[in-house]
mmCIF file of C-alpha atoms in Angstrom:
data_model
loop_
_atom_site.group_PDB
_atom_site.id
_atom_site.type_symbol
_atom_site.label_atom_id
_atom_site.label_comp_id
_atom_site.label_asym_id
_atom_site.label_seq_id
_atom_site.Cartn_x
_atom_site.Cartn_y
_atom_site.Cartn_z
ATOM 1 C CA UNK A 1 -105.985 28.678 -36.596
ATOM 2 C CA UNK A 2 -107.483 30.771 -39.645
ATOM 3 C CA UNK A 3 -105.980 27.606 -41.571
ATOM 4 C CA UNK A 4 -107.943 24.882 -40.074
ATOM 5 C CA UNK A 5 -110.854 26.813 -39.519
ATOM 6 C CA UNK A 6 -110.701 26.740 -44.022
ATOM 7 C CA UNK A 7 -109.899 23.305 -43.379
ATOM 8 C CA UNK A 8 -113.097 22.265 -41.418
ATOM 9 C CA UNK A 9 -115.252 25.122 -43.434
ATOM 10 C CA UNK A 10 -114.323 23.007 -46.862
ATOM 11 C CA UNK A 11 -114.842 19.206 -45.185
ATOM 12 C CA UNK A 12 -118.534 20.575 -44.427
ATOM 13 C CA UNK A 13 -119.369 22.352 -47.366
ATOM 14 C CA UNK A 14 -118.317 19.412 -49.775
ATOM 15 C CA UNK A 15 -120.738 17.191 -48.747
ATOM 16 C CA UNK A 16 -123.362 19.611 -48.489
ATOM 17 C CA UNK A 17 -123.158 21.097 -52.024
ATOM 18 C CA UNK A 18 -121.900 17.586 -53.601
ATOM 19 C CA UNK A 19 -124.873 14.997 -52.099
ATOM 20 C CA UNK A 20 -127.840 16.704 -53.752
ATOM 21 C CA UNK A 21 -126.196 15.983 -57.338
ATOM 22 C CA UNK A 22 -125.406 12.440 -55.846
ATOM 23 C CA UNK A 23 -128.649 11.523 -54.584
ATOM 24 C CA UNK A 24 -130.200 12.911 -57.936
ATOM 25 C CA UNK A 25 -127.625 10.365 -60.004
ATOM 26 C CA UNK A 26 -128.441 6.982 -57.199
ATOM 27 C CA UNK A 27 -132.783 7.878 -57.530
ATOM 28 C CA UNK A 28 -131.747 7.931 -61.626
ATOM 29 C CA UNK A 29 -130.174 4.619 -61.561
ATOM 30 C CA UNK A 30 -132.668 3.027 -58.580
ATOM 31 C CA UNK A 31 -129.434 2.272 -55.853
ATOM 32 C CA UNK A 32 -131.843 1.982 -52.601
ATOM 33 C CA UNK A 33 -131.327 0.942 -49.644
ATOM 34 C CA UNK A 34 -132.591 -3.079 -49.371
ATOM 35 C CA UNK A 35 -134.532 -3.965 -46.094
ATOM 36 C CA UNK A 36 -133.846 -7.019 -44.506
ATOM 37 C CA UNK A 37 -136.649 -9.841 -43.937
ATOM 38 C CA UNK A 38 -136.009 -9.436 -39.946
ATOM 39 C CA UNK A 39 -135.900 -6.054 -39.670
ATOM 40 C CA UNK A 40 -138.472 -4.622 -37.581
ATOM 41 C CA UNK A 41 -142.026 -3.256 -40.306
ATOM 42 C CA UNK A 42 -141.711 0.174 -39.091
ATOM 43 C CA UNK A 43 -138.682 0.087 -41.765
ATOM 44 C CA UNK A 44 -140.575 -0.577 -44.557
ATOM 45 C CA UNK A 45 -140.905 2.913 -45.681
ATOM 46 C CA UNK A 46 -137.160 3.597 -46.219
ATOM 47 C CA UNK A 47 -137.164 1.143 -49.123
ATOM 48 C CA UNK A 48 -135.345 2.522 -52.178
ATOM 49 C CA UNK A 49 -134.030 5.994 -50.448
ATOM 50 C CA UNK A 50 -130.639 6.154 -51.414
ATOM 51 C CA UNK A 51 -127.584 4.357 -50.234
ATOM 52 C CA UNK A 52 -123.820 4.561 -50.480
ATOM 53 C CA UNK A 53 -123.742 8.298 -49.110
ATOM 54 C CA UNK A 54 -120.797 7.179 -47.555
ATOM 55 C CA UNK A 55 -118.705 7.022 -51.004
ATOM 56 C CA UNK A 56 -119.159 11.221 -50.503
ATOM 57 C CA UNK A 57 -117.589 10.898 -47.051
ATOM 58 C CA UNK A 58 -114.563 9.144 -48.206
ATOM 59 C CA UNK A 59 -114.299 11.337 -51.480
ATOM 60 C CA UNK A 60 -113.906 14.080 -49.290
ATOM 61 C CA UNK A 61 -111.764 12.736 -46.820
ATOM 62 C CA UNK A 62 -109.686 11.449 -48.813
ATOM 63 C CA UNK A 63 -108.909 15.304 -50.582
ATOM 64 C CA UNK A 64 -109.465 17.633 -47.441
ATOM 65 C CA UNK A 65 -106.101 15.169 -46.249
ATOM 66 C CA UNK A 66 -104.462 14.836 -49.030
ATOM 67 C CA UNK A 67 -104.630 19.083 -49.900
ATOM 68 C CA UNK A 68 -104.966 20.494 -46.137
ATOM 69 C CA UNK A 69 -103.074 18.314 -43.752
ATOM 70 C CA UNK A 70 -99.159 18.472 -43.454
ATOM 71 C CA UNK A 71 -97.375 15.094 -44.687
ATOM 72 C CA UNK A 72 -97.314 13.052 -41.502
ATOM 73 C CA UNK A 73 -97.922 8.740 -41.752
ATOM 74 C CA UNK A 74 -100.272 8.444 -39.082
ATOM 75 C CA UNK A 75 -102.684 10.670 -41.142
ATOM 76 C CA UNK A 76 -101.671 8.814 -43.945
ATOM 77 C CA UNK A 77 -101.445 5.538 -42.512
ATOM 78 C CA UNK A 78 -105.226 6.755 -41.161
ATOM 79 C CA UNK A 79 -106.612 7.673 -44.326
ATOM 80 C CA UNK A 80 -105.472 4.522 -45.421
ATOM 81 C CA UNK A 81 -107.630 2.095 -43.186
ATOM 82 C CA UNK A 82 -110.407 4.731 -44.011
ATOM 83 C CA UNK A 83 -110.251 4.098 -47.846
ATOM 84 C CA UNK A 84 -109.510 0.424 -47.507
ATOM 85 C CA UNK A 85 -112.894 -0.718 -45.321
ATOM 86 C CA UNK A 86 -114.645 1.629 -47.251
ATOM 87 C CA UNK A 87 -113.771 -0.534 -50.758
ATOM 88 C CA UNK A 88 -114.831 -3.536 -48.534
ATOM 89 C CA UNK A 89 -118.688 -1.791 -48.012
ATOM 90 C CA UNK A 90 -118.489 -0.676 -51.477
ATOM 91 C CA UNK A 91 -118.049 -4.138 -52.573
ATOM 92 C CA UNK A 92 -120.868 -5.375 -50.028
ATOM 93 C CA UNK A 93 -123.075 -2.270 -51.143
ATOM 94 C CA UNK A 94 -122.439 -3.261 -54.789
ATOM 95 C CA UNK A 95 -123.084 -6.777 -54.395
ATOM 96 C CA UNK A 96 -126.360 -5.709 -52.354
ATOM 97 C CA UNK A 97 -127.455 -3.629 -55.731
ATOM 98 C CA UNK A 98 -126.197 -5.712 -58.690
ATOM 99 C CA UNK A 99 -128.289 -8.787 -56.869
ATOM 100 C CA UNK A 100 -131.130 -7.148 -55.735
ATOM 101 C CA UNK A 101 -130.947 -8.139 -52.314
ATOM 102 C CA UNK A 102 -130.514 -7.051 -48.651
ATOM 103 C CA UNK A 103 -127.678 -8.806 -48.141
ATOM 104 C CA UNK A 104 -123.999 -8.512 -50.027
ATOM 105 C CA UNK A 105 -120.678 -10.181 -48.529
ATOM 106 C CA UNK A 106 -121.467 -13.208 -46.648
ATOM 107 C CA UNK A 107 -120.406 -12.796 -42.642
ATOM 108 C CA UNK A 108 -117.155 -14.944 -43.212
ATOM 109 C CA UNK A 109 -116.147 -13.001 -46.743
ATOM 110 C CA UNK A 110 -116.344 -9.884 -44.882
ATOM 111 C CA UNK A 111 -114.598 -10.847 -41.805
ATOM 112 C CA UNK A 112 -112.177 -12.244 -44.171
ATOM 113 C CA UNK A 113 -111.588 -8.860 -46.024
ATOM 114 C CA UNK A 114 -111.712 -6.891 -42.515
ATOM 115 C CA UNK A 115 -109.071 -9.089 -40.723
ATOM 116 C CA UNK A 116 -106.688 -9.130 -44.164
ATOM 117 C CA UNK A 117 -106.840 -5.574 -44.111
ATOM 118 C CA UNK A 118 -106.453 -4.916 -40.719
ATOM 119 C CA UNK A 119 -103.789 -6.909 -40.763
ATOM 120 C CA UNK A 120 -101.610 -5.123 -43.439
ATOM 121 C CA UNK A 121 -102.354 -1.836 -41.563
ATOM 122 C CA UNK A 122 -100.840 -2.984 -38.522
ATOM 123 C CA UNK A 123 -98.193 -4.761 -39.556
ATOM 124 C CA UNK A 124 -97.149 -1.341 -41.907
ATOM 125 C CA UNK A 125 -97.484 0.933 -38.960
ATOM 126 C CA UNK A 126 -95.623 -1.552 -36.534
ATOM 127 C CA UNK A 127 -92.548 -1.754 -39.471
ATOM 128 C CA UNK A 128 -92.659 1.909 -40.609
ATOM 129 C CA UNK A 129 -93.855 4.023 -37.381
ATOM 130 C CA UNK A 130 -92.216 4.652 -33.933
ATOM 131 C CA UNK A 131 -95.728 3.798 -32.618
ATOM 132 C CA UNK A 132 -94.491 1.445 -30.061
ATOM 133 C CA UNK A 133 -96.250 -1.121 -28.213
ATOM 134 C CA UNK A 134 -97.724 0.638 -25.013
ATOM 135 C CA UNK A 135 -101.455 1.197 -24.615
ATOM 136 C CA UNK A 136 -102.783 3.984 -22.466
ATOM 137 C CA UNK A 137 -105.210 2.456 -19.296
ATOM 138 C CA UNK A 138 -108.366 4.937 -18.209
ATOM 139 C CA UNK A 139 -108.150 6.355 -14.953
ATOM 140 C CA UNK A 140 -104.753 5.006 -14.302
ATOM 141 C CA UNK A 141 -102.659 7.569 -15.367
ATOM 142 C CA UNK A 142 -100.652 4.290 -16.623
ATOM 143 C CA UNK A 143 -99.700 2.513 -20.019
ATOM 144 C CA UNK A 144 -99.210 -1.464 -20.323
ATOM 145 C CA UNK A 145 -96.833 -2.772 -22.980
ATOM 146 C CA UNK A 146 -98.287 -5.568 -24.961
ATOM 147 C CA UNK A 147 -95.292 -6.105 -26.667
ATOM 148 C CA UNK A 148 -96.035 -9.212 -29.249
ATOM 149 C CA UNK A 149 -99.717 -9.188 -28.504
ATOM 150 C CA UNK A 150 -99.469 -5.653 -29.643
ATOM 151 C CA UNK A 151 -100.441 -6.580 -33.499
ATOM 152 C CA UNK A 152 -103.385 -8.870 -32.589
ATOM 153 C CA UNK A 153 -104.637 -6.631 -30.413
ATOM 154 C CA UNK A 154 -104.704 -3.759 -33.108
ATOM 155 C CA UNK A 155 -106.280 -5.828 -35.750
ATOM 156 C CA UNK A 156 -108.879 -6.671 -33.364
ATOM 157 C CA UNK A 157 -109.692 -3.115 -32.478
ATOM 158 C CA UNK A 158 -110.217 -2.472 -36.332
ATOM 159 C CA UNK A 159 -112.272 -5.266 -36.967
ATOM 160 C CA UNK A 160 -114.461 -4.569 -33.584
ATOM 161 C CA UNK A 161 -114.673 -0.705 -34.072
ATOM 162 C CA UNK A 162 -116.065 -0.866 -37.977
ATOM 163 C CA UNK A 163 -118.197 -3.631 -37.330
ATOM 164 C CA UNK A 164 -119.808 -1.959 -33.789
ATOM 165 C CA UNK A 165 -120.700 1.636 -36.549
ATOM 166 C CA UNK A 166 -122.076 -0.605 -39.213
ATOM 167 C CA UNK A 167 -124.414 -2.102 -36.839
ATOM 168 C CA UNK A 168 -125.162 0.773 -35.065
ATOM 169 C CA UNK A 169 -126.207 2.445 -38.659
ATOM 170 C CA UNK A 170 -130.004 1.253 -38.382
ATOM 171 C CA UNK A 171 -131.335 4.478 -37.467
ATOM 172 C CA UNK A 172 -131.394 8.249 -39.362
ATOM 173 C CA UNK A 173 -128.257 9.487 -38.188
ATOM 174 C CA UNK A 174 -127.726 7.745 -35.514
ATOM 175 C CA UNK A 175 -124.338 6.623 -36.582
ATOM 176 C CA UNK A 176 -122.875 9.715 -38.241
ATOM 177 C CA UNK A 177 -123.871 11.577 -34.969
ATOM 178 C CA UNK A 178 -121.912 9.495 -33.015
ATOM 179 C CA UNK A 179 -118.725 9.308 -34.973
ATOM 180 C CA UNK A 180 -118.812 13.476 -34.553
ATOM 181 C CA UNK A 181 -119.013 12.904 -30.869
ATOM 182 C CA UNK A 182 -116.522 10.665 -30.481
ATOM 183 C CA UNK A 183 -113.762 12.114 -33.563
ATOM 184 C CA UNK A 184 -114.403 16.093 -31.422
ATOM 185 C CA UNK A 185 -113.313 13.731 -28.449
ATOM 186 C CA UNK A 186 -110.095 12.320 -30.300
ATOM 187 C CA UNK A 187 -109.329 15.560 -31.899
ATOM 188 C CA UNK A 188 -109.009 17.104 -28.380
ATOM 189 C CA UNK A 189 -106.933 13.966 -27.177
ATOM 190 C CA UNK A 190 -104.461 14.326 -30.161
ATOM 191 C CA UNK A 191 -104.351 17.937 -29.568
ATOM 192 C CA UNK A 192 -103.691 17.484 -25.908
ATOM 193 C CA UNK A 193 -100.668 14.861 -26.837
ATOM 194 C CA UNK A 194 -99.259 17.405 -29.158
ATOM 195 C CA UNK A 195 -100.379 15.042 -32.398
ATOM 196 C CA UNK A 196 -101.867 18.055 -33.928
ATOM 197 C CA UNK A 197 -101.779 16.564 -37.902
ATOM 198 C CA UNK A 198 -103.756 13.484 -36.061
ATOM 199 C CA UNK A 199 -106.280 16.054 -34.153
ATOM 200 C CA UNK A 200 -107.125 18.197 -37.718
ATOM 201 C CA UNK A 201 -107.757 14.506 -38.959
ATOM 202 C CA UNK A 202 -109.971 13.287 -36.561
ATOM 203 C CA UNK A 203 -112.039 17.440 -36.565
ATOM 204 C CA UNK A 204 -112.244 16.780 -40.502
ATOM 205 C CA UNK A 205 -113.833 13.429 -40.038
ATOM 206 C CA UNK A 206 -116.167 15.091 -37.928
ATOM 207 C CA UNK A 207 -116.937 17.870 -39.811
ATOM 208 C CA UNK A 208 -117.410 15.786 -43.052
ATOM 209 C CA UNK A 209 -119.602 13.829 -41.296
ATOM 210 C CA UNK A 210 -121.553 16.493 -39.737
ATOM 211 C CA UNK A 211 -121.919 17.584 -43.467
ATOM 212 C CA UNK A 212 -123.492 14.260 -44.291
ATOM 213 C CA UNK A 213 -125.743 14.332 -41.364
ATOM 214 C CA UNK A 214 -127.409 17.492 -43.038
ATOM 215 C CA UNK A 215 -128.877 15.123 -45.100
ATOM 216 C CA UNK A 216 -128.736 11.859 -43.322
ATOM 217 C CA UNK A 217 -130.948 13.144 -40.068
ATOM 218 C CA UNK A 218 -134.734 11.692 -39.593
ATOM 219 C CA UNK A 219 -136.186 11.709 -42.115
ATOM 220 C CA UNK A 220 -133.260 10.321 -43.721
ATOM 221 C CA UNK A 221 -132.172 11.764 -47.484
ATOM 222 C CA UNK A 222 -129.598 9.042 -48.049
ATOM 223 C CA UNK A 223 -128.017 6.360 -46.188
ATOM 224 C CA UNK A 224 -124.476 6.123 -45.427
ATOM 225 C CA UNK A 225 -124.460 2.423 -46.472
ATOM 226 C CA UNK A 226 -121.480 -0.285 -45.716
ATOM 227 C CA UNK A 227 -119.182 2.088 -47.725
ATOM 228 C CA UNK A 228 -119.856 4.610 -45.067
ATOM 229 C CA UNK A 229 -120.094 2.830 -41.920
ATOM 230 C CA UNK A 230 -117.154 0.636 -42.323
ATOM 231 C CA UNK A 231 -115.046 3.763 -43.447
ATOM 232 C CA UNK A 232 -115.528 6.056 -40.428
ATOM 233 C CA UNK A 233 -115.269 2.641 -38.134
ATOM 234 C CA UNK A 234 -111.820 2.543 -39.464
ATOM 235 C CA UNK A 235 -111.247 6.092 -38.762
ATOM 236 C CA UNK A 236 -112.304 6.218 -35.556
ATOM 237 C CA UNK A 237 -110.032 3.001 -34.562
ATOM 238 C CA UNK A 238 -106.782 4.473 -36.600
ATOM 239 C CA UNK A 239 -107.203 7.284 -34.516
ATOM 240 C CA UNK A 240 -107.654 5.359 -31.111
ATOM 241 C CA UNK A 241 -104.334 3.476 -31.937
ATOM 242 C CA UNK A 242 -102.290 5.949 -33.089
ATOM 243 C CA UNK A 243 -103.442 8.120 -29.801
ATOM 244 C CA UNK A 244 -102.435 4.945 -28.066
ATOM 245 C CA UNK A 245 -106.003 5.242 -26.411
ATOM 246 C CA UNK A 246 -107.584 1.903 -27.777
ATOM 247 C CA UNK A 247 -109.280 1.014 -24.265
ATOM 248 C CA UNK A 248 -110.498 5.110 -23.854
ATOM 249 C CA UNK A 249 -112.248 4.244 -27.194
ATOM 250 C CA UNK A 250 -114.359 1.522 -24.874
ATOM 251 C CA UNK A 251 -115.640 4.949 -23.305
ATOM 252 C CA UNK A 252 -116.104 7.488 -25.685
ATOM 253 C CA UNK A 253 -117.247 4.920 -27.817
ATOM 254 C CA UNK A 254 -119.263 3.396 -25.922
ATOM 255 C CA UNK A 255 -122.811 3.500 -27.263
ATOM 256 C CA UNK A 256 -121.100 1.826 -30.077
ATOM 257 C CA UNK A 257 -120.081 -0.815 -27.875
ATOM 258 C CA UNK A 258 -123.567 -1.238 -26.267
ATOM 259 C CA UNK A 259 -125.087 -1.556 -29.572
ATOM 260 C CA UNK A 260 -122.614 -4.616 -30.523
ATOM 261 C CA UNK A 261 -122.906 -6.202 -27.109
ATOM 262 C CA UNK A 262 -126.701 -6.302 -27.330
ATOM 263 C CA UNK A 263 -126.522 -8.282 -30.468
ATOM 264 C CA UNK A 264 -123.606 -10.883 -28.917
ATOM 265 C CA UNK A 265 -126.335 -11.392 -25.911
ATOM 266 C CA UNK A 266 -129.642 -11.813 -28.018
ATOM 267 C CA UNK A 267 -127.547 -14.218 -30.198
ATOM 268 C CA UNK A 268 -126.040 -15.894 -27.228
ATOM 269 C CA UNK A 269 -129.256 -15.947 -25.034
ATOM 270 C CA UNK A 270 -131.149 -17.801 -28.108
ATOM 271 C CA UNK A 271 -129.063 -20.067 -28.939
ATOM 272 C CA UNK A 272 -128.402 -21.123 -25.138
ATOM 273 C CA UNK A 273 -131.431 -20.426 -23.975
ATOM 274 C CA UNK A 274 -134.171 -20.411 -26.164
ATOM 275 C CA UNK A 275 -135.536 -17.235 -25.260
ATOM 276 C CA UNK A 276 -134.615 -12.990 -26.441
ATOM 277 C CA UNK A 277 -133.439 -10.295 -24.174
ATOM 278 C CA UNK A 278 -134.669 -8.059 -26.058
ATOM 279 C CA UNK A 279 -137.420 -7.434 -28.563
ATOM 280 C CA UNK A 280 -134.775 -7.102 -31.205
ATOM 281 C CA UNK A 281 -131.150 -6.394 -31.693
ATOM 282 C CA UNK A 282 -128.805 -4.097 -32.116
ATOM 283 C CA UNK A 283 -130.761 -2.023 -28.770
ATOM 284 C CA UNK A 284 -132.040 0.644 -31.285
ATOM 285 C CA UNK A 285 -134.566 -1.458 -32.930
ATOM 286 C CA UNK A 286 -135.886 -2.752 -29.342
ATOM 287 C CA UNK A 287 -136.481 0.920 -28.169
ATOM 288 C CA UNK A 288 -138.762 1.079 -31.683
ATOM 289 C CA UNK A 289 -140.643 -1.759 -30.882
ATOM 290 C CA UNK A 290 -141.142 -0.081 -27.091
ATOM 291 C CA UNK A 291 -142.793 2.629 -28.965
ATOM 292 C CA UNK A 292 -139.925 5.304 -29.077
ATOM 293 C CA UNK A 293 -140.459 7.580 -31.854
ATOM 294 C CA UNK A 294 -137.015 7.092 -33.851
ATOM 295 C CA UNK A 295 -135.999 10.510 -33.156
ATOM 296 C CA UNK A 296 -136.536 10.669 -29.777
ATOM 297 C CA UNK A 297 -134.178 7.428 -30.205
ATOM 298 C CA UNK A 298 -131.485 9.109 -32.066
ATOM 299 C CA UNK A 299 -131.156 11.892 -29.947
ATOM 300 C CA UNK A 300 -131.102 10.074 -26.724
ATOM 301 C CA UNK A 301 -128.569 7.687 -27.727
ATOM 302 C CA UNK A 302 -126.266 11.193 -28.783
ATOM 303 C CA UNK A 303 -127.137 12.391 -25.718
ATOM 304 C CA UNK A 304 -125.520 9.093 -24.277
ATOM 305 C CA UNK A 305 -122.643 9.407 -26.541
ATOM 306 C CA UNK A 306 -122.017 12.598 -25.440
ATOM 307 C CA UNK A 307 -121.828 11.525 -21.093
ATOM 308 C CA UNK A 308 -119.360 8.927 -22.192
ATOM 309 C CA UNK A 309 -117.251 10.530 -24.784
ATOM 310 C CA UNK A 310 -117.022 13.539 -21.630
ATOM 311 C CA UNK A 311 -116.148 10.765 -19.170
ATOM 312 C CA UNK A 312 -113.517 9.114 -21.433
ATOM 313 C CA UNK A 313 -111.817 12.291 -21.900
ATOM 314 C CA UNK A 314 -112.110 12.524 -17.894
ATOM 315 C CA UNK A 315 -110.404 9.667 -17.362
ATOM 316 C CA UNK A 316 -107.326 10.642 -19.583
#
């Protein structure tokens, strides 16, 4: 115990002492965050404060692992999908400063890159794991064996799960708050199978982040940019497959999943319809535009987090 308790204790403390030196070097060399033409005006006030916090949160990650936690390939295997979607938002966070722009990766380059990648990570833990091919069902006290649909189904829990925390990253620590939520929920499930090099994983991925959030909550310091979002996506989804709870993650994750579904709607509502469902997507951005102070925001949606991520555990 005294040994992950200096586990967690260092995961926090790195970013904590580390990101004030970091944001010092990004406000040196002008990397700020870009804000998009059709993002709602009350934005306009972040322009320039510093992006790519995430490259902090992988940094450390990627030692705390590599120093603290036993040899074990699902950690590994973890830490790998971690790294690798974070070089695909460092890419799209580079391309975003080099050019000046809002924008990096087009949609289709970066689905590209995501679905490659996920790919090689599931196809490596299917050859070189005793992972199997069951899935755990909520509530059912049950497991379903997907057998060849077992690889497609992986790579498109990756792809869903890093792109549902990149879009929910609109908001001051919005994002980062969630992943702790839903990683202390994980933790507790890998501890509860016995995985216990998964669940000291999944409580330094929380405590990292809850290191970055120091810095990242209203008003926010620095951003996690793409680097950051698509990196604890992947975490969170390694950690949902290798628990073999990919459909709890619909649960515990599920303000993640209302965020993506209220884009898929708007999208699909205007281009069937003609007409929004909401004032603007993801939902964050329409509460702001109701008049919700973006803290108030924040914490409500964490507050939501928090219900689900208790009933996912629930239904385990």
């Amino acid at each position: 115990m005294t040994y992950w308790l200096l586990t967690l204790l260092v995961s926090f403390i790195i970013p904590i002492i580390s990101l004030p030196f970091f944001i010092k070097y990004l406000k040196k060399h002008n990397v700020g965050q870009k804000i998009r033409q059709e993002g709602p005006d009350l934005h306009q006030h972040k322009m320039g404060t510093p992006t790519m916090g995430g490259a902090i949160v992988i940094l450390t990650l990627a030692m705390v692992v590599l120093i603290f936690v036993p040899y074990n390939k699902y950690v590994l295997w973890s830490l790998a999908a971690t790294v690798g979607f974070g070089l695909i938002g460092l890419i799209d966070d580079l391309i975003k400063y080099l050019k000046k722009r809002s924008l990096g990766l087009l949609t289709m380059q970066k689905l590209f890159l995501q679905i490659a990648l996920a790919l090689i990570v599931a196809y490596g833990v299917q050859q070189n794991t005793d992972l199997g091919t069951k899935i755990y069902l909520p509530f059912l006290k049950n497991s379903i064996d997907l057998g060849i649909m077992f690889m497609p189904f992986v790579v498109l829990v990756m792809v869903s799960s890093v792109n549902a925390v990149n879009l929910t990253d609109g908001l001051d620590g919005l994002a980062a708050g969630l992943i702790i939520i839903s990683m202390l929920s994980f933790a507790l499930i890998a501890y509860m199978q016995n995985m216990l090099p998964m669940s000291l994983f999944s409580l330094i991925v929380a405590f990292t982040s809850f290191g970055f959030l120091i810095y990242n909550f209203y008003p926010a310091k620095i951003f996690l940019g793409d680097v950051g979002s698509l990196a604890l996506g992947g975490a969170l989804a390694s950690v949902a497959i290798f628990t073999k709870t990919e459909l709890f993650l619909l649960i515990i994750g599920g303000v993640f999943v209302i965020e993506t579904l209220s884009v898929i709607l708007q999208v699909a509502s205007v281009k069937l319809r003609g007409k929004i469902i909401f004032k603007m997507s993801p939902i964050h951005h329409h509460f702001e535009l109701c008049g919700w102070k973006e803290p108030k925001i924040i914490i409500s949606f964490w507050i939501t987090g928090a219900i689900l991520a208790l009933i996912g555990i629930a239904s385990i």
